[in-house]
């Protein structure tokens, strides 16, 4: 039972860390679709830019962000976990998150 709870918590936390968004620059009006990541530093955040198909870094405070599902990559990955001990490993957790 504890393993199932841990797996559910991991899946829920991964689902909450990535969301699909529309970004509008407050000054220029530029609009693009993508999604935020948890990679943040000094007021900047890494964002996947769906039109350019790459990660970019931007200042989050310069954008109005609307959560609307338009920037999602629409990919589902099935990751079978065969050993409960694998969930404890930080390396494994980081690989799953990527």
Short mmCIF file of N, CA and C in Angstrom, two decimals, residues 17-52:
data_model
loop_
_atom_site.label_atom_id
_atom_site.label_comp_id
_atom_site.label_asym_id
_atom_site.label_seq_id
_atom_site.Cartn_x
_atom_site.Cartn_y
_atom_site.Cartn_z
N UNK A 17 4.12 19.86 -12.09
CA UNK A 17 5.28 20.69 -12.36
C UNK A 17 5.33 21.20 -13.79
N UNK A 18 4.57 20.59 -14.66
CA UNK A 18 4.59 21.00 -16.06
C UNK A 18 3.17 21.31 -16.48
N UNK A 19 2.94 22.51 -16.94
CA UNK A 19 1.60 22.86 -17.41
C UNK A 19 1.71 23.58 -18.74
N UNK A 20 0.68 23.44 -19.54
CA UNK A 20 0.67 24.08 -20.85
C UNK A 20 0.18 25.51 -20.72
N UNK A 21 0.82 26.41 -21.44
CA UNK A 21 0.54 27.82 -21.23
C UNK A 21 0.59 28.62 -22.53
N UNK A 22 -0.07 29.79 -22.51
CA UNK A 22 0.11 30.81 -23.53
C UNK A 22 0.81 31.98 -22.84
N UNK A 23 1.89 32.45 -23.44
CA UNK A 23 2.69 33.54 -22.89
C UNK A 23 2.48 34.79 -23.73
N UNK A 24 2.20 35.93 -23.07
CA UNK A 24 2.09 37.22 -23.76
C UNK A 24 3.01 38.21 -23.08
N UNK A 25 3.95 38.75 -23.86
CA UNK A 25 4.88 39.73 -23.34
C UNK A 25 4.11 41.02 -23.06
N UNK A 26 4.24 41.54 -21.85
CA UNK A 26 3.48 42.73 -21.43
C UNK A 26 3.87 43.98 -22.20
N UNK A 27 5.12 44.08 -22.64
CA UNK A 27 5.58 45.28 -23.35
C UNK A 27 5.36 45.19 -24.85
N UNK A 28 5.77 44.07 -25.46
CA UNK A 28 5.74 43.96 -26.92
C UNK A 28 4.46 43.34 -27.45
N UNK A 29 3.71 42.62 -26.60
CA UNK A 29 2.51 41.93 -27.06
C UNK A 29 2.79 40.61 -27.74
N UNK A 30 4.07 40.25 -27.87
CA UNK A 30 4.44 38.97 -28.49
C UNK A 30 3.73 37.82 -27.75
N UNK A 31 3.20 36.87 -28.51
CA UNK A 31 2.48 35.74 -27.93
C UNK A 31 3.10 34.44 -28.44
N UNK A 32 3.30 33.49 -27.55
CA UNK A 32 3.72 32.16 -27.96
C UNK A 32 3.17 31.14 -26.98
N UNK A 33 3.15 29.88 -27.41
CA UNK A 33 2.67 28.79 -26.57
C UNK A 33 3.85 27.94 -26.12
N UNK A 34 3.72 27.37 -24.96
CA UNK A 34 4.77 26.52 -24.41
C UNK A 34 4.37 26.06 -23.03
N UNK A 35 5.38 25.70 -22.23
CA UNK A 35 5.08 25.35 -20.84
C UNK A 35 6.25 25.68 -19.94
N UNK A 36 5.91 26.07 -18.71
CA UNK A 36 6.89 26.40 -17.68
C UNK A 36 7.57 25.13 -17.17
N UNK A 37 8.80 25.27 -16.73
CA UNK A 37 9.47 24.19 -16.02
C UNK A 37 9.74 24.68 -14.61
N UNK A 38 10.33 23.83 -13.78
CA UNK A 38 10.68 24.23 -12.43
C UNK A 38 12.07 24.84 -12.37
N UNK A 39 12.74 24.93 -13.48
CA UNK A 39 14.10 25.48 -13.49
C UNK A 39 14.03 27.00 -13.41
N UNK A 40 14.31 27.52 -12.23
CA UNK A 40 14.23 28.96 -11.97
C UNK A 40 15.52 29.45 -11.33
N UNK A 41 15.89 30.68 -11.67
CA UNK A 41 17.07 31.27 -11.06
C UNK A 41 17.04 32.78 -11.28
N UNK A 42 17.15 33.53 -10.20
CA UNK A 42 17.23 34.99 -10.27
C UNK A 42 16.08 35.64 -11.02
N UNK A 43 14.85 35.19 -10.80
CA UNK A 43 13.69 35.79 -11.45
C UNK A 43 13.46 35.29 -12.87
N UNK A 44 14.32 34.40 -13.34
CA UNK A 44 14.17 33.85 -14.68
C UNK A 44 13.71 32.40 -14.59
N UNK A 45 13.03 31.95 -15.63
CA UNK A 45 12.50 30.59 -15.66
C UNK A 45 12.75 30.01 -17.05
N UNK A 46 12.99 28.70 -17.08
CA UNK A 46 13.11 28.03 -18.38
C UNK A 46 11.72 27.62 -18.84
N UNK A 47 11.46 27.87 -20.12
CA UNK A 47 10.16 27.60 -20.72
C UNK A 47 10.40 26.84 -22.01
N UNK A 48 9.56 25.82 -22.27
CA UNK A 48 9.61 25.16 -23.57
C UNK A 48 8.76 25.98 -24.52
N UNK A 49 9.35 26.44 -25.63
CA UNK A 49 8.69 27.24 -26.65
C UNK A 49 8.23 26.28 -27.75
N UNK A 50 6.92 26.04 -27.85
CA UNK A 50 6.43 24.98 -28.74
C UNK A 50 6.64 25.29 -30.22
N UNK A 51 6.59 26.54 -30.64
CA UNK A 51 6.80 26.87 -32.05
C UNK A 51 8.27 26.69 -32.44
N UNK A 52 9.19 27.10 -31.56
CA UNK A 52 10.62 26.96 -31.83
C UNK A 52 11.14 25.57 -31.48
#
